[in-house]
Amino acid sequence: MEKFPEIVKFAIITVSTSRAKAKARGLDIEDTSGDIAEELIKERGFKVVYRDLIPDGIKPVRESLDKALRAGAEIIIFIGGTGITKDDVTIEAIEPLLEKKLDGFGDIFRFLSYQEVGSIAMLSRAMAGVYKNTMIFCLPGSTSAVKLGLTKLILQEARHIVYLLKRKGDANSYS
């Protein structure tokens, strides 16, 4: 009988042009949301196998996605670029690649966000889906959104998600 994995391998990719430019200039930058994500993941006994800070843009997002896949990530968390400004293109970079989209994640995330912050939650385009047998989550860049997404949703189901994605068996079976 197959079991849930003990350790889940995560990638954390923060999407922020201003921080990426500052980092490229050699400045000390803070990635508070990424740091919080890493801390929460490790507290659960999971592993971060890849971490990056990239500028907004289709190409940087997809290049970092490829690096995370090569690093062996089973769950990839994109932080930032999910809003409604012209620079927010994380969703546009990821969504066309998805083999399966999990609409329920975005719906529940916005519902939980609404309970915390009110109607501004409707501006979030948080989403999730499967690409190359890997789960991808796209979260807003705020620390509160990262905490909410990870603690209330992603980390609760991480082992189950990876189990389902790695499970061997008949594609037509429901067991």
PDB file of N, CA and C in Angstrom, residues 28-92:
ATOM      1  N   ASP A  28      21.601  44.978  -0.250  1.00  0.00           N
ATOM      2  CA  ASP A  28      20.961  44.067   0.691  1.00  0.00           C
ATOM      3  C   ASP A  28      19.457  44.238   0.573  1.00  0.00           C
ATOM      4  N   ILE A  29      18.770  43.184   0.287  1.00  0.00           N
ATOM      5  CA  ILE A  29      17.322  43.267   0.151  1.00  0.00           C
ATOM      6  C   ILE A  29      16.670  42.277   1.099  1.00  0.00           C
ATOM      7  N   GLU A  30      15.446  42.582   1.440  1.00  0.00           N
ATOM      8  CA  GLU A  30      14.665  41.664   2.257  1.00  0.00           C
ATOM      9  C   GLU A  30      13.576  41.044   1.395  1.00  0.00           C
ATOM     10  N   ASP A  31      13.413  39.766   1.571  1.00  0.00           N
ATOM     11  CA  ASP A  31      12.308  39.048   0.945  1.00  0.00           C
ATOM     12  C   ASP A  31      11.496  38.444   2.088  1.00  0.00           C
ATOM     13  N   THR A  32      10.796  39.312   2.792  1.00  0.00           N
ATOM     14  CA  THR A  32      10.088  38.894   4.003  1.00  0.00           C
ATOM     15  C   THR A  32       9.064  37.803   3.708  1.00  0.00           C
ATOM     16  N   SER A  33       8.310  37.954   2.639  1.00  0.00           N
ATOM     17  CA  SER A  33       7.301  36.942   2.310  1.00  0.00           C
ATOM     18  C   SER A  33       7.955  35.604   1.983  1.00  0.00           C
ATOM     19  N   GLY A  34       9.042  35.637   1.221  1.00  0.00           N
ATOM     20  CA  GLY A  34       9.771  34.408   0.919  1.00  0.00           C
ATOM     21  C   GLY A  34      10.366  33.778   2.162  1.00  0.00           C
ATOM     22  N   ASP A  35      10.885  34.620   3.059  1.00  0.00           N
ATOM     23  CA  ASP A  35      11.450  34.116   4.318  1.00  0.00           C
ATOM     24  C   ASP A  35      10.375  33.450   5.170  1.00  0.00           C
ATOM     25  N   ILE A  36       9.210  34.076   5.238  1.00  0.00           N
ATOM     26  CA  ILE A  36       8.100  33.499   6.004  1.00  0.00           C
ATOM     27  C   ILE A  36       7.687  32.158   5.401  1.00  0.00           C
ATOM     28  N   ALA A  37       7.595  32.102   4.080  1.00  0.00           N
ATOM     29  CA  ALA A  37       7.229  30.848   3.414  1.00  0.00           C
ATOM     30  C   ALA A  37       8.234  29.754   3.754  1.00  0.00           C
ATOM     31  N   GLU A  38       9.518  30.079   3.661  1.00  0.00           N
ATOM     32  CA  GLU A  38      10.548  29.078   3.950  1.00  0.00           C
ATOM     33  C   GLU A  38      10.457  28.601   5.400  1.00  0.00           C
ATOM     34  N   GLU A  39      10.262  29.522   6.307  1.00  0.00           N
ATOM     35  CA  GLU A  39      10.153  29.167   7.726  1.00  0.00           C
ATOM     36  C   GLU A  39       8.957  28.243   7.976  1.00  0.00           C
ATOM     37  N   LEU A  40       7.807  28.576   7.415  1.00  0.00           N
ATOM     38  CA  LEU A  40       6.608  27.755   7.607  1.00  0.00           C
ATOM     39  C   LEU A  40       6.777  26.361   7.009  1.00  0.00           C
ATOM     40  N   ILE A  41       7.390  26.289   5.845  1.00  0.00           N
ATOM     41  CA  ILE A  41       7.618  25.000   5.181  1.00  0.00           C
ATOM     42  C   ILE A  41       8.552  24.136   6.022  1.00  0.00           C
ATOM     43  N   LYS A  42       9.641  24.713   6.486  1.00  0.00           N
ATOM     44  CA  LYS A  42      10.615  23.953   7.280  1.00  0.00           C
ATOM     45  C   LYS A  42      10.057  23.551   8.641  1.00  0.00           C
ATOM     46  N   GLU A  43       9.201  24.390   9.228  1.00  0.00           N
ATOM     47  CA  GLU A  43       8.563  24.042  10.508  1.00  0.00           C
ATOM     48  C   GLU A  43       7.756  22.758  10.393  1.00  0.00           C
ATOM     49  N   ARG A  44       7.228  22.478   9.219  1.00  0.00           N
ATOM     50  CA  ARG A  44       6.455  21.258   8.976  1.00  0.00           C
ATOM     51  C   ARG A  44       7.346  20.050   8.694  1.00  0.00           C
ATOM     52  N   GLY A  45       8.663  20.282   8.653  1.00  0.00           N
ATOM     53  CA  GLY A  45       9.583  19.189   8.371  1.00  0.00           C
ATOM     54  C   GLY A  45       9.793  18.955   6.889  1.00  0.00           C
ATOM     55  N   PHE A  46       9.329  19.884   6.065  1.00  0.00           N
ATOM     56  CA  PHE A  46       9.507  19.772   4.629  1.00  0.00           C
ATOM     57  C   PHE A  46      10.793  20.473   4.221  1.00  0.00           C
ATOM     58  N   LYS A  47      11.154  20.327   2.963  1.00  0.00           N
ATOM     59  CA  LYS A  47      12.445  20.799   2.479  1.00  0.00           C
ATOM     60  C   LYS A  47      12.258  21.844   1.374  1.00  0.00           C
ATOM     61  N   VAL A  48      13.081  22.889   1.400  1.00  0.00           N
ATOM     62  CA  VAL A  48      13.104  23.871   0.314  1.00  0.00           C
ATOM     63  C   VAL A  48      14.314  23.535  -0.551  1.00  0.00           C
ATOM     64  N   VAL A  49      14.059  23.086  -1.782  1.00  0.00           N
ATOM     65  CA  VAL A  49      15.141  22.653  -2.671  1.00  0.00           C
ATOM     66  C   VAL A  49      15.552  23.735  -3.663  1.00  0.00           C
ATOM     67  N   TYR A  50      14.757  24.799  -3.738  1.00  0.00           N
ATOM     68  CA  TYR A  50      15.064  25.878  -4.679  1.00  0.00           C
ATOM     69  C   TYR A  50      14.394  27.148  -4.184  1.00  0.00           C
ATOM     70  N   ARG A  51      15.136  28.238  -4.264  1.00  0.00           N
ATOM     71  CA  ARG A  51      14.574  29.541  -3.896  1.00  0.00           C
ATOM     72  C   ARG A  51      15.142  30.581  -4.848  1.00  0.00           C
ATOM     73  N   ASP A  52      14.289  31.510  -5.281  1.00  0.00           N
ATOM     74  CA  ASP A  52      14.724  32.518  -6.240  1.00  0.00           C
ATOM     75  C   ASP A  52      13.950  33.812  -6.003  1.00  0.00           C
ATOM     76  N   LEU A  53      14.548  34.891  -6.442  1.00  0.00           N
ATOM     77  CA  LEU A  53      13.925  36.214  -6.436  1.00  0.00           C
ATOM     78  C   LEU A  53      14.099  36.754  -7.845  1.00  0.00           C
ATOM     79  N   ILE A  54      12.994  36.971  -8.533  1.00  0.00           N
ATOM     80  CA  ILE A  54      13.045  37.318  -9.951  1.00  0.00           C
ATOM     81  C   ILE A  54      12.199  38.556 -10.234  1.00  0.00           C
ATOM     82  N   PRO A  55      12.479  39.232 -11.359  1.00  0.00           N
ATOM     83  CA  PRO A  55      11.630  40.360 -11.749  1.00  0.00           C
ATOM     84  C   PRO A  55      10.317  39.860 -12.358  1.00  0.00           C
ATOM     85  N   ASP A  56       9.326  40.742 -12.370  1.00  0.00           N
ATOM     86  CA  ASP A  56       8.074  40.431 -13.051  1.00  0.00           C
ATOM     87  C   ASP A  56       8.369  40.215 -14.534  1.00  0.00           C
ATOM     88  N   GLY A  57       7.646  39.307 -15.141  1.00  0.00           N
ATOM     89  CA  GLY A  57       7.791  39.064 -16.571  1.00  0.00           C
ATOM     90  C   GLY A  57       7.545  37.606 -16.898  1.00  0.00           C
ATOM     91  N   ILE A  58       6.975  37.366 -18.061  1.00  0.00           N
ATOM     92  CA  ILE A  58       6.684  35.996 -18.498  1.00  0.00           C
ATOM     93  C   ILE A  58       7.966  35.169 -18.543  1.00  0.00           C
ATOM     94  N   LYS A  59       8.995  35.701 -19.197  1.00  0.00           N
ATOM     95  CA  LYS A  59      10.235  34.943 -19.370  1.00  0.00           C
ATOM     96  C   LYS A  59      10.914  34.615 -18.039  1.00  0.00           C
ATOM     97  N   PRO A  60      11.125  35.585 -17.136  1.00  0.00           N
ATOM     98  CA  PRO A  60      11.766  35.232 -15.861  1.00  0.00           C
ATOM     99  C   PRO A  60      10.962  34.209 -15.051  1.00  0.00           C
ATOM    100  N   VAL A  61       9.635  34.320 -15.081  1.00  0.00           N
ATOM    101  CA  VAL A  61       8.797  33.373 -14.336  1.00  0.00           C
ATOM    102  C   VAL A  61       8.973  31.968 -14.900  1.00  0.00           C
ATOM    103  N   ARG A  62       8.918  31.832 -16.208  1.00  0.00           N
ATOM    104  CA  ARG A  62       9.040  30.496 -16.817  1.00  0.00           C
ATOM    105  C   ARG A  62      10.445  29.927 -16.668  1.00  0.00           C
ATOM    106  N   GLU A  63      11.462  30.777 -16.753  1.00  0.00           N
ATOM    107  CA  GLU A  63      12.837  30.300 -16.553  1.00  0.00           C
ATOM    108  C   GLU A  63      13.031  29.796 -15.128  1.00  0.00           C
ATOM    109  N   SER A  64      12.508  30.517 -14.156  1.00  0.00           N
ATOM    110  CA  SER A  64      12.632  30.091 -12.766  1.00  0.00           C
ATOM    111  C   SER A  64      11.814  28.824 -12.506  1.00  0.00           C
ATOM    112  N   LEU A  65      10.661  28.712 -13.133  1.00  0.00           N
ATOM    113  CA  LEU A  65       9.860  27.491 -13.040  1.00  0.00           C
ATOM    114  C   LEU A  65      10.675  26.293 -13.514  1.00  0.00           C
ATOM    115  N   ASP A  66      11.336  26.421 -14.657  1.00  0.00           N
ATOM    116  CA  ASP A  66      12.164  25.330 -15.183  1.00  0.00           C
ATOM    117  C   ASP A  66      13.285  24.961 -14.219  1.00  0.00           C
ATOM    118  N   LYS A  67      13.917  25.957 -13.607  1.00  0.00           N
ATOM    119  CA  LYS A  67      14.989  25.690 -12.637  1.00  0.00           C
ATOM    120  C   LYS A  67      14.444  24.957 -11.417  1.00  0.00           C
ATOM    121  N   ALA A  68      13.272  25.353 -10.961  1.00  0.00           N
ATOM    122  CA  ALA A  68      12.657  24.688  -9.803  1.00  0.00           C
ATOM    123  C   ALA A  68      12.334  23.229 -10.121  1.00  0.00           C
ATOM    124  N   LEU A  69      11.851  22.975 -11.325  1.00  0.00           N
ATOM    125  CA  LEU A  69      11.567  21.599 -11.738  1.00  0.00           C
ATOM    126  C   LEU A  69      12.853  20.779 -11.785  1.00  0.00           C
ATOM    127  N   ARG A  70      13.910  21.355 -12.333  1.00  0.00           N
ATOM    128  CA  ARG A  70      15.199  20.647 -12.395  1.00  0.00           C
ATOM    129  C   ARG A  70      15.772  20.383 -11.005  1.00  0.00           C
ATOM    130  N   ALA A  71      15.439  21.232 -10.041  1.00  0.00           N
ATOM    131  CA  ALA A  71      15.912  21.049  -8.661  1.00  0.00           C
ATOM    132  C   ALA A  71      15.122  19.957  -7.934  1.00  0.00           C
ATOM    133  N   GLY A  72      14.077  19.456  -8.560  1.00  0.00           N
ATOM    134  CA  GLY A  72      13.302  18.370  -7.970  1.00  0.00           C
ATOM    135  C   GLY A  72      12.134  18.802  -7.103  1.00  0.00           C
ATOM    136  N   ALA A  73      11.703  20.047  -7.235  1.00  0.00           N
ATOM    137  CA  ALA A  73      10.568  20.522  -6.438  1.00  0.00           C
ATOM    138  C   ALA A  73       9.306  19.746  -6.799  1.00  0.00           C
ATOM    139  N   GLU A  74       8.541  19.402  -5.774  1.00  0.00           N
ATOM    140  CA  GLU A  74       7.260  18.727  -5.962  1.00  0.00           C
ATOM    141  C   GLU A  74       6.102  19.716  -5.857  1.00  0.00           C
ATOM    142  N   ILE A  75       6.331  20.786  -5.107  1.00  0.00           N
ATOM    143  CA  ILE A  75       5.367  21.883  -4.991  1.00  0.00           C
ATOM    144  C   ILE A  75       6.136  23.185  -5.175  1.00  0.00           C
ATOM    145  N   ILE A  76       5.667  24.021  -6.077  1.00  0.00           N
ATOM    146  CA  ILE A  76       6.327  25.295  -6.366  1.00  0.00           C
ATOM    147  C   ILE A  76       5.386  26.423  -5.958  1.00  0.00           C
ATOM    148  N   ILE A  77       5.918  27.337  -5.143  1.00  0.00           N
ATOM    149  CA  ILE A  77       5.144  28.481  -4.673  1.00  0.00           C
ATOM    150  C   ILE A  77       5.682  29.741  -5.337  1.00  0.00           C
ATOM    151  N   PHE A  78       4.859  30.404  -6.126  1.00  0.00           N
ATOM    152  CA  PHE A  78       5.194  31.726  -6.656  1.00  0.00           C
ATOM    153  C   PHE A  78       4.559  32.754  -5.736  1.00  0.00           C
ATOM    154  N   ILE A  79       5.347  33.733  -5.316  1.00  0.00           N
ATOM    155  CA  ILE A  79       4.872  34.785  -4.422  1.00  0.00           C
ATOM    156  C   ILE A  79       4.962  36.109  -5.170  1.00  0.00           C
ATOM    157  N   GLY A  80       3.824  36.729  -5.436  1.00  0.00           N
ATOM    158  CA  GLY A  80       3.809  38.027  -6.100  1.00  0.00           C
ATOM    159  C   GLY A  80       3.423  37.943  -7.562  1.00  0.00           C
ATOM    160  N   GLY A  81       3.078  39.100  -8.111  1.00  0.00           N
ATOM    161  CA  GLY A  81       2.708  39.179  -9.522  1.00  0.00           C
ATOM    162  C   GLY A  81       1.314  38.676  -9.817  1.00  0.00           C
ATOM    163  N   THR A  82       0.453  38.632  -8.790  1.00  0.00           N
ATOM    164  CA  THR A  82      -0.894  38.088  -8.975  1.00  0.00           C
ATOM    165  C   THR A  82      -1.983  39.157  -8.925  1.00  0.00           C
ATOM    166  N   GLY A  83      -1.584  40.409  -8.877  1.00  0.00           N
ATOM    167  CA  GLY A  83      -2.554  41.502  -8.786  1.00  0.00           C
ATOM    168  C   GLY A  83      -3.086  41.912 -10.150  1.00  0.00           C
ATOM    169  N   ILE A  84      -3.494  43.180 -10.246  1.00  0.00           N
ATOM    170  CA  ILE A  84      -4.146  43.641 -11.478  1.00  0.00           C
ATOM    171  C   ILE A  84      -3.369  44.738 -12.203  1.00  0.00           C
ATOM    172  N   THR A  85      -2.148  45.040 -11.769  1.00  0.00           N
ATOM    173  CA  THR A  85      -1.374  46.045 -12.500  1.00  0.00           C
ATOM    174  C   THR A  85      -0.816  45.425 -13.779  1.00  0.00           C
ATOM    175  N   LYS A  86      -0.351  46.266 -14.685  1.00  0.00           N
ATOM    176  CA  LYS A  86       0.178  45.743 -15.953  1.00  0.00           C
ATOM    177  C   LYS A  86       1.422  44.888 -15.743  1.00  0.00           C
ATOM    178  N   ASP A  87       2.149  45.109 -14.648  1.00  0.00           N
ATOM    179  CA  ASP A  87       3.353  44.318 -14.369  1.00  0.00           C
ATOM    180  C   ASP A  87       3.041  42.959 -13.754  1.00  0.00           C
ATOM    181  N   ASP A  88       1.852  42.759 -13.247  1.00  0.00           N
ATOM    182  CA  ASP A  88       1.474  41.507 -12.587  1.00  0.00           C
ATOM    183  C   ASP A  88       1.151  40.444 -13.634  1.00  0.00           C
ATOM    184  N   VAL A  89       2.152  39.645 -13.999  1.00  0.00           N
ATOM    185  CA  VAL A  89       1.966  38.662 -15.073  1.00  0.00           C
ATOM    186  C   VAL A  89       2.325  37.230 -14.663  1.00  0.00           C
ATOM    187  N   THR A  90       2.445  36.985 -13.365  1.00  0.00           N
ATOM    188  CA  THR A  90       2.745  35.617 -12.933  1.00  0.00           C
ATOM    189  C   THR A  90       1.666  34.652 -13.419  1.00  0.00           C
ATOM    190  N   ILE A  91       0.425  35.036 -13.298  1.00  0.00           N
ATOM    191  CA  ILE A  91      -0.682  34.175 -13.738  1.00  0.00           C
ATOM    192  C   ILE A  91      -0.605  33.946 -15.247  1.00  0.00           C
ATOM    193  N   GLU A  92      -0.346  35.009 -15.999  1.00  0.00           N
ATOM    194  CA  GLU A  92      -0.261  34.884 -17.464  1.00  0.00           C
ATOM    195  C   GLU A  92       0.902  33.988 -17.882  1.00  0.00           C
TER     196      GLU A  92
END
